[in-house]
Coordinates of N, CA and C in Angstrom, one line a residue:
M1 N -59.8 239.2 106.7 CA -58.6 238.5 107.2 C -59.0 237.7 108.2
T2 N -60.2 238.1 109.0 CA -60.7 236.7 110.0 C -61.6 235.6 108.7
R3 N -62.1 236.3 107.7 CA -62.8 235.6 107.1 C -61.7 234.3 106.1
L4 N -60.8 234.9 105.9 CA -59.3 234.0 105.2 C -59.1 233.1 105.9
L5 N -59.1 233.4 107.9 CA -58.2 232.4 109.1 C -59.6 231.3 109.1
T6 N -60.9 232.1 108.8 CA -62.1 231.5 109.4 C -62.0 230.4 108.2
A7 N -61.8 230.3 106.4 CA -62.2 229.3 105.6 C -60.5 228.9 106.0
F8 N -59.4 229.3 106.1 CA -58.3 228.2 106.2 C -58.8 227.0 107.5
A9 N -59.4 227.8 108.1 CA -59.6 226.3 109.4 C -60.9 225.7 109.1
L10 N -61.3 226.0 108.5 CA -62.5 224.9 108.0 C -61.7 224.4 106.6
A11 N -61.4 224.3 106.2 CA -60.5 223.7 104.7 C -60.0 222.8 105.6
A12 N -58.2 223.3 107.1 CA -57.9 222.2 107.5 C -58.7 221.2 108.3
L13 N -60.2 221.6 108.7 CA -60.8 220.6 109.5 C -61.8 219.4 108.4
S14 N -61.7 220.3 107.2 CA -62.1 219.0 106.4 C -61.3 218.3 105.7
T15 N -59.9 218.5 105.7 CA -59.1 217.5 105.2 C -59.2 216.7 106.5
L16 N -59.1 216.8 107.6 CA -58.8 215.9 108.8 C -59.5 214.8 108.9
A17 N -60.4 216.1 108.9 CA -62.3 214.9 109.3 C -62.0 213.6 107.9
A18 N -61.7 214.1 106.2 CA -61.6 213.4 105.1 C -60.4 212.3 105.6
A19 N -59.6 212.6 106.2 CA -58.0 211.6 106.4 C -58.7 210.9 107.9
Q20 N -59.6 210.9 108.8 CA -60.1 209.8 109.9 C -61.2 209.1 109.4
E21 N -61.7 209.5 108.0 CA -62.8 208.8 107.1 C -62.3 207.2 107.3
M22 N -60.6 207.2 106.1 CA -59.9 206.1 106.2 C -59.8 205.5 106.7
P23 N -59.8 204.0 106.5 CA -59.5 203.1 108.2 C -58.0 203.0 108.1
S24 N -57.9 202.0 108.9 CA -56.0 202.3 109.3 C -55.7 200.4 108.5
S25 N -54.3 200.2 108.1 CA -54.7 199.7 107.6 C -53.3 198.2 108.8
A26 N -54.1 198.1 109.7 CA -53.4 197.8 110.7 C -53.6 196.5 110.6
P27 N -55.0 196.0 110.8 CA -55.2 194.5 110.8 C -55.1 193.8 109.4
L28 N -55.0 194.3 108.6 CA -54.7 194.2 107.4 C -53.5 193.8 107.6
F29 N -52.5 194.5 107.5 CA -50.7 193.9 108.0 C -50.7 192.9 109.3
A30 N -51.6 192.8 110.3 CA -51.5 191.8 111.4 C -52.2 190.8 111.1
A31 N -53.2 190.3 109.9 CA -53.6 189.2 109.4 C -52.5 188.2 108.7
T32 N -52.8 187.2 108.9 CA -52.0 185.8 108.0 C -52.8 185.2 107.4
L33 N -52.8 184.9 106.2 CA -53.8 184.6 105.1 C -52.8 182.9 104.2
A34 N -54.2 182.2 104.1 CA -53.4 181.0 102.9 C -53.0 181.9 101.4
D35 N -52.3 181.1 101.3 CA -51.8 181.0 100.1 C -52.8 180.3 99.1
L36 N -52.3 180.7 97.9 CA -53.3 179.6 96.9 C -52.7 177.9 96.8
D37 N -51.7 177.6 97.3 CA -51.4 176.3 98.1 C -51.7 176.2 99.4
D38 N -52.0 176.7 99.9 CA -53.2 176.7 101.1 C -51.8 177.1 102.5
K39 N -51.1 177.6 102.2 CA -49.6 177.7 103.0 C -49.6 179.0 103.3
P40 N -49.7 179.4 105.2 CA -49.9 181.0 105.7 C -49.2 181.4 105.8
V41 N -49.4 183.0 105.0 CA -48.2 184.1 104.7 C -48.7 185.9 105.6
A42 N -47.6 185.5 106.3 CA -48.1 187.0 107.3 C -48.6 188.3 106.2
L43 N -49.3 188.9 106.3 CA -48.8 190.0 105.1 C -48.8 190.8 105.4
E44 N -48.1 190.9 106.5 CA -46.9 192.3 107.0 C -45.4 192.3 106.4
R45 N -45.6 190.9 105.7 CA -44.6 191.5 104.5 C -44.3 192.2 103.3
Y46 N -45.6 192.5 103.1 CA -46.0 193.7 101.9 C -45.9 195.3 102.8
K47 N -45.5 195.6 104.1 CA -45.9 196.4 104.4 C -44.5 197.1 103.9
G48 N -44.5 198.9 103.7 CA -43.5 199.3 103.4 C -43.8 199.5 101.6
K49 N -44.1 199.3 100.9 CA -44.6 199.0 99.5 C -46.3 199.5 99.5
P50 N -46.1 200.8 98.5 CA -47.4 200.9 97.6 C -48.2 199.9 97.2
L51 N -49.9 199.6 97.6 CA -50.2 198.6 97.9 C -51.4 199.2 97.1
V52 N -52.4 197.6 96.4 CA -52.9 198.2 95.9 C -54.4 196.5 96.2
V53 N -55.3 196.6 97.5 CA -55.5 195.6 97.7 C -56.9 195.3 97.6
N54 N -57.2 194.0 97.0 CA -58.9 194.1 95.9 C -59.3 192.4 96.6
F55 N -60.4 192.9 97.2 CA -61.6 191.6 98.2 C -62.1 191.3 97.0
W56 N -62.1 189.9 96.6 CA -62.9 189.6 95.2 C -63.3 188.1 95.6
A57 N -64.6 187.6 95.1 CA -64.6 186.1 94.9 C -65.3 186.1 93.5
R58 N -65.2 184.1 93.5 CA -65.7 184.0 92.2 C -66.8 184.0 91.9
W59 N -68.1 184.1 92.5 CA -69.1 184.4 92.2 C -69.6 185.3 91.9
C60 N -68.4 186.7 92.1 CA -69.1 188.2 91.7 C -68.4 188.5 90.3
G61 N -69.7 188.8 89.8 CA -69.4 189.3 88.2 C -68.4 190.2 88.1
P62 N -68.8 191.6 88.9 CA -67.9 192.6 88.9 C -66.1 192.3 89.3
C63 N -66.3 191.2 90.2 CA -65.0 191.3 90.3 C -63.9 190.7 89.2
R64 N -64.5 190.0 88.7 CA -64.0 189.3 87.3 C -63.8 190.5 86.8
A65 N -64.9 190.5 86.3 CA -64.7 192.4 85.5 C -63.1 193.6 85.6
E66 N -63.1 193.6 86.6 CA -61.7 194.9 86.8 C -60.7 193.3 87.1
I67 N -60.4 192.2 86.7 CA -59.1 191.8 87.0 C -58.3 192.2 85.9
P68 N -58.3 191.9 84.7 CA -57.9 192.2 83.6 C -56.9 193.8 83.5
E69 N -57.5 194.7 84.4 CA -56.9 195.7 84.6 C -56.4 195.9 85.6
L70 N -56.3 195.5 86.8 CA -55.4 194.5 87.9 C -54.6 194.2 87.8
I71 N -54.5 193.2 86.6 CA -53.1 192.6 86.2 C -52.2 193.4 85.3
K72 N -53.0 194.4 84.0 CA -52.2 195.5 83.5 C -52.0 196.6 84.4
F73 N -52.7 197.0 85.2 CA -52.0 197.9 86.1 C -50.5 197.4 87.1
R74 N -51.2 195.9 87.2 CA -49.3 196.1 88.4 C -48.3 195.8 87.1
N75 N -48.4 195.0 86.0 CA -47.9 194.8 85.1 C -46.8 196.0 85.0
A76 N -47.8 197.0 84.7 CA -47.6 198.5 84.1 C -46.2 199.4 85.8
H77 N -46.6 199.1 86.5 CA -45.9 199.0 87.3 C -44.9 198.2 88.6
K78 N -44.8 197.2 88.0 CA -43.9 196.2 88.6 C -42.6 197.0 89.4
G79 N -42.9 196.2 90.6 CA -41.1 196.4 91.5 C -42.0 197.8 92.5
K80 N -43.0 199.1 91.9 CA -42.9 199.9 92.5 C -44.2 199.8 93.4
I81 N -45.6 199.3 92.1 CA -46.8 199.0 93.2 C -47.2 197.7 93.1
E82 N -47.8 196.6 94.2 CA -47.9 195.6 94.4 C -49.3 195.5 94.7
V83 N -50.2 194.4 93.5 CA -51.8 194.2 93.7 C -51.5 193.0 94.5
L84 N -52.6 193.2 95.4 CA -53.1 192.2 96.3 C -54.2 191.6 96.1
G85 N -54.7 190.5 96.1 CA -55.9 189.6 96.0 C -56.1 188.9 96.9
I86 N -57.6 189.1 98.0 CA -57.9 188.4 99.2 C -59.2 187.9 98.8
G87 N -59.6 186.6 98.0 CA -60.5 186.3 97.9 C -61.3 185.7 99.6
I88 N -62.4 186.0 99.1 CA -63.4 185.7 99.8 C -64.2 184.4 100.1
E89 N -63.1 183.6 100.0 CA -63.5 181.8 100.1 C -62.9 181.3 100.8
D90 N -63.2 180.2 101.1 CA -63.5 179.3 101.8 C -61.9 177.7 101.6
K91 N -61.7 177.7 100.3 CA -60.6 176.9 99.7 C -59.8 176.8 99.1
A92 N -58.7 176.8 99.3 CA -57.3 177.3 98.8 C -57.8 176.8 96.9
E93 N -58.1 175.6 96.6 CA -57.8 174.9 95.7 C -59.1 175.5 94.7
P94 N -60.4 175.4 94.5 CA -60.9 176.3 93.6 C -60.3 178.1 93.4
A95 N -59.9 178.8 94.2 CA -59.2 180.0 94.8 C -57.9 180.1 93.0
K96 N -57.5 178.5 93.7 CA -56.4 178.6 92.7 C -56.6 178.0 91.0
E97 N -57.7 177.0 90.9 CA -58.3 177.3 89.5 C -58.4 178.3 89.0
F98 N -59.4 179.4 89.8 CA -60.0 180.6 88.9 C -59.1 181.2 88.5
A99 N -58.2 181.9 89.7 CA -57.2 182.9 89.3 C -56.3 182.4 88.4
K100 N -56.0 181.1 88.5 CA -55.2 180.2 86.9 C -56.1 180.5 85.6
A101 N -57.1 180.6 85.9 CA -58.0 180.5 84.8 C -58.6 182.3 83.9
Y102 N -58.0 183.0 85.4 CA -57.9 184.9 84.9 C -56.8 185.1 85.0
D103 N -56.0 184.3 84.9 CA -54.3 184.8 84.6 C -54.1 185.3 85.6
M104 N -54.5 185.7 87.0 CA -54.1 186.4 88.3 C -52.9 185.9 88.4
D105 N -51.8 187.1 87.9 CA -50.5 186.5 88.0 C -49.6 187.8 89.4
Y106 N -50.3 188.1 90.2 CA -50.3 188.7 91.5 C -50.8 187.8 92.3
P107 N -50.5 188.5 93.6 CA -50.7 187.9 95.1 C -51.7 187.4 95.4
V108 N -52.4 186.8 95.6 CA -53.4 186.0 95.7 C -53.9 185.2 96.9
F109 N -54.5 185.5 97.5 CA -54.3 184.7 98.9 C -56.3 184.5 99.5
V110 N -56.2 183.4 100.7 CA -57.7 182.6 100.4 C -57.9 183.0 102.2
A111 N -59.0 184.3 102.3 CA -59.7 184.6 103.4 C -60.2 183.5 104.4
K112 N -60.8 182.5 103.5 CA -61.6 181.4 104.8 C -62.4 182.4 105.4
E113 N -62.6 181.8 106.6 CA -63.2 182.5 107.8 C -62.9 184.3 108.3
Q114 N -62.0 184.6 107.6 CA -60.9 186.3 108.3 C -61.9 187.2 107.1
G115 N -62.1 186.2 106.0 CA -62.5 187.6 105.0 C -63.7 188.4 104.9
I116 N -64.4 188.1 105.4 CA -65.5 189.1 106.0 C -65.2 190.3 107.2
P117 N -64.7 189.9 108.5 CA -64.9 190.9 109.6 C -63.5 191.5 109.2
L118 N -62.4 190.5 108.6 CA -61.4 191.9 107.6 C -61.7 192.8 107.1
M119 N -63.1 192.9 106.0 CA -62.9 193.5 104.7 C -63.8 194.6 105.8
Q120 N -64.8 194.2 106.6 CA -65.4 195.6 107.8 C -64.5 196.4 108.6
T121 N -63.2 195.3 108.9 CA -62.2 196.0 109.3 C -61.6 197.3 109.2
L122 N -61.5 196.9 107.8 CA -61.0 197.7 107.0 C -62.0 198.9 106.0
G123 N -63.1 198.8 106.3 CA -63.9 199.7 106.5 C -65.2 199.6 105.4
N124 N -65.1 198.4 104.9 CA -66.8 198.3 103.8 C -67.5 197.1 105.5
T125 N -67.9 198.4 105.8 CA -69.2 197.7 106.7 C -70.1 196.5 106.4
K126 N -70.4 197.4 104.5 CA -71.8 196.4 104.6 C -71.2 194.9 104.1
A127 N -69.7 194.7 103.8 CA -68.9 193.7 103.1 C -69.7 193.1 101.6
G128 N -69.5 194.6 101.0 CA -69.8 194.6 99.4 C -69.0 193.9 99.0
L129 N -68.9 193.7 97.8 CA -67.8 193.0 96.4 C -68.1 193.1 95.6
P130 N -67.0 194.0 94.6 CA -65.5 193.7 95.0 C -64.9 194.8 96.0
Y131 N -64.6 195.3 96.8 CA -64.0 196.3 97.5 C -62.4 196.4 97.8
T132 N -62.1 197.6 97.5 CA -60.3 197.6 96.8 C -59.8 199.0 97.8
L133 N -58.5 198.2 98.4 CA -57.7 199.6 99.7 C -56.8 200.0 98.5
F134 N -56.1 201.8 98.7 CA -54.7 201.9 98.1 C -54.4 202.5 99.2
I135 N -53.3 201.5 99.5 CA -52.2 202.0 100.7 C -50.9 202.3 99.8
D136 N -51.2 203.5 101.0 CA -49.3 204.3 100.1 C -47.8 203.0 100.6
R137 N -46.8 203.8 100.9 CA -45.8 202.9 101.3 C -45.5 203.0 102.9
N138 N -46.7 203.9 103.3 CA -46.3 204.3 104.6 C -47.3 203.7 105.4
G139 N -47.9 203.3 104.9 CA -48.8 202.0 105.8 C -50.3 202.9 105.4
Q140 N -50.5 203.5 104.6 CA -52.0 204.9 105.4 C -52.7 204.3 103.8
V141 N -54.2 204.1 104.7 CA -54.9 204.1 103.3 C -55.3 205.3 103.4
I142 N -55.1 205.3 101.5 CA -55.5 206.6 100.9 C -56.1 206.5 100.3
S143 N -56.8 205.9 100.1 CA -58.2 205.3 99.2 C -58.8 204.3 99.6
K144 N -60.2 204.2 99.4 CA -60.6 202.8 99.2 C -62.3 203.1 97.8
K145 N -62.3 201.8 97.5 CA -63.2 202.1 97.0 C -64.0 200.7 96.6
M146 N -65.4 200.9 96.5 CA -66.9 200.0 96.8 C -67.4 199.7 95.3
G147 N -67.0 198.4 94.5 CA -67.8 198.3 93.5 C -66.3 197.9 92.8
T148 N -66.5 198.1 91.3 CA -65.6 197.4 90.2 C -64.1 198.8 90.2
V149 N -63.5 198.6 90.1 CA -62.5 199.3 89.6 C -61.6 199.2 88.4
K150 N -61.7 200.4 87.9 CA -61.8 200.3 86.1 C -60.1 201.5 86.1
K151 N -60.0 201.6 84.8 CA -58.5 202.1 84.2 C -58.4 203.8 85.2
A152 N -59.9 203.9 84.9 CA -59.8 205.5 85.3 C -59.3 205.8 87.3
D153 N -59.8 205.1 87.9 CA -59.8 204.5 89.0 C -57.5 204.8 89.2
L154 N -57.7 203.6 88.4 CA -56.3 203.3 89.3 C -55.6 204.7 88.4
D155 N -55.7 204.8 87.2 CA -54.8 206.0 86.6 C -54.9 207.6 87.9
A156 N -55.5 207.6 88.5 CA -56.1 209.1 89.3 C -55.7 208.5 90.8
I157 N -54.8 207.1 90.9 CA -54.7 206.9 92.3 C -53.7 206.7 92.4
E158 N -52.6 206.5 90.7 CA -51.5 206.1 90.9 C -50.4 207.1 91.8
G159 N -50.3 208.7 90.8 CA -49.5 209.4 91.7 C -49.5 209.4 93.0
A160 N -50.4 209.2 93.7 CA -50.1 209.3 95.2 C -49.5 207.8 96.1
L161 N -49.6 207.0 94.6 CA -49.2 205.7 95.4 C -47.3 205.7 95.1
L162 N -46.9 206.3 94.2 CA -45.9 206.6 93.9 C -44.7 207.7 94.7
K163 N -45.7 208.2 95.2 CA -45.3 209.3 96.3 C -44.5 208.9 97.4
K164 N -43.3 209.7 97.2 CA -42.7 209.2 98.7 C -42.5 209.8 99.6

């Protein structure tokens, strides 16, 4: 019995530790970034929706490689899960041309000087790209990924994002 309780306590602590490793989404929802027309958009408007938040840059090859999967995922879950692209870019116009060239049909923002500090606050301390957060409808970061997001990653997190 003691061993069972000890095992249960250790499992609960490791679950709690794992949950604590996820960053808070508060800085994301507090941010106001520029859209592709260089107009400010408060990201709090996306609070309450399951989100895939992808940080990218035009010069980033792995970022380019994952865009088609993000587009397919969003289209498969239209109205249920939103994909947001946050470009680590200084100007809206080049990002707008890039988004058009890659058929990015999801909301895309230009982070300007806020990009790297925002990523770091959201758990990407090394500021590597691409970086993706998965946020449930309660605003909890339930997973994060450094590197290229693949179909298998999106399929694996889909159920948790759709959970009520």
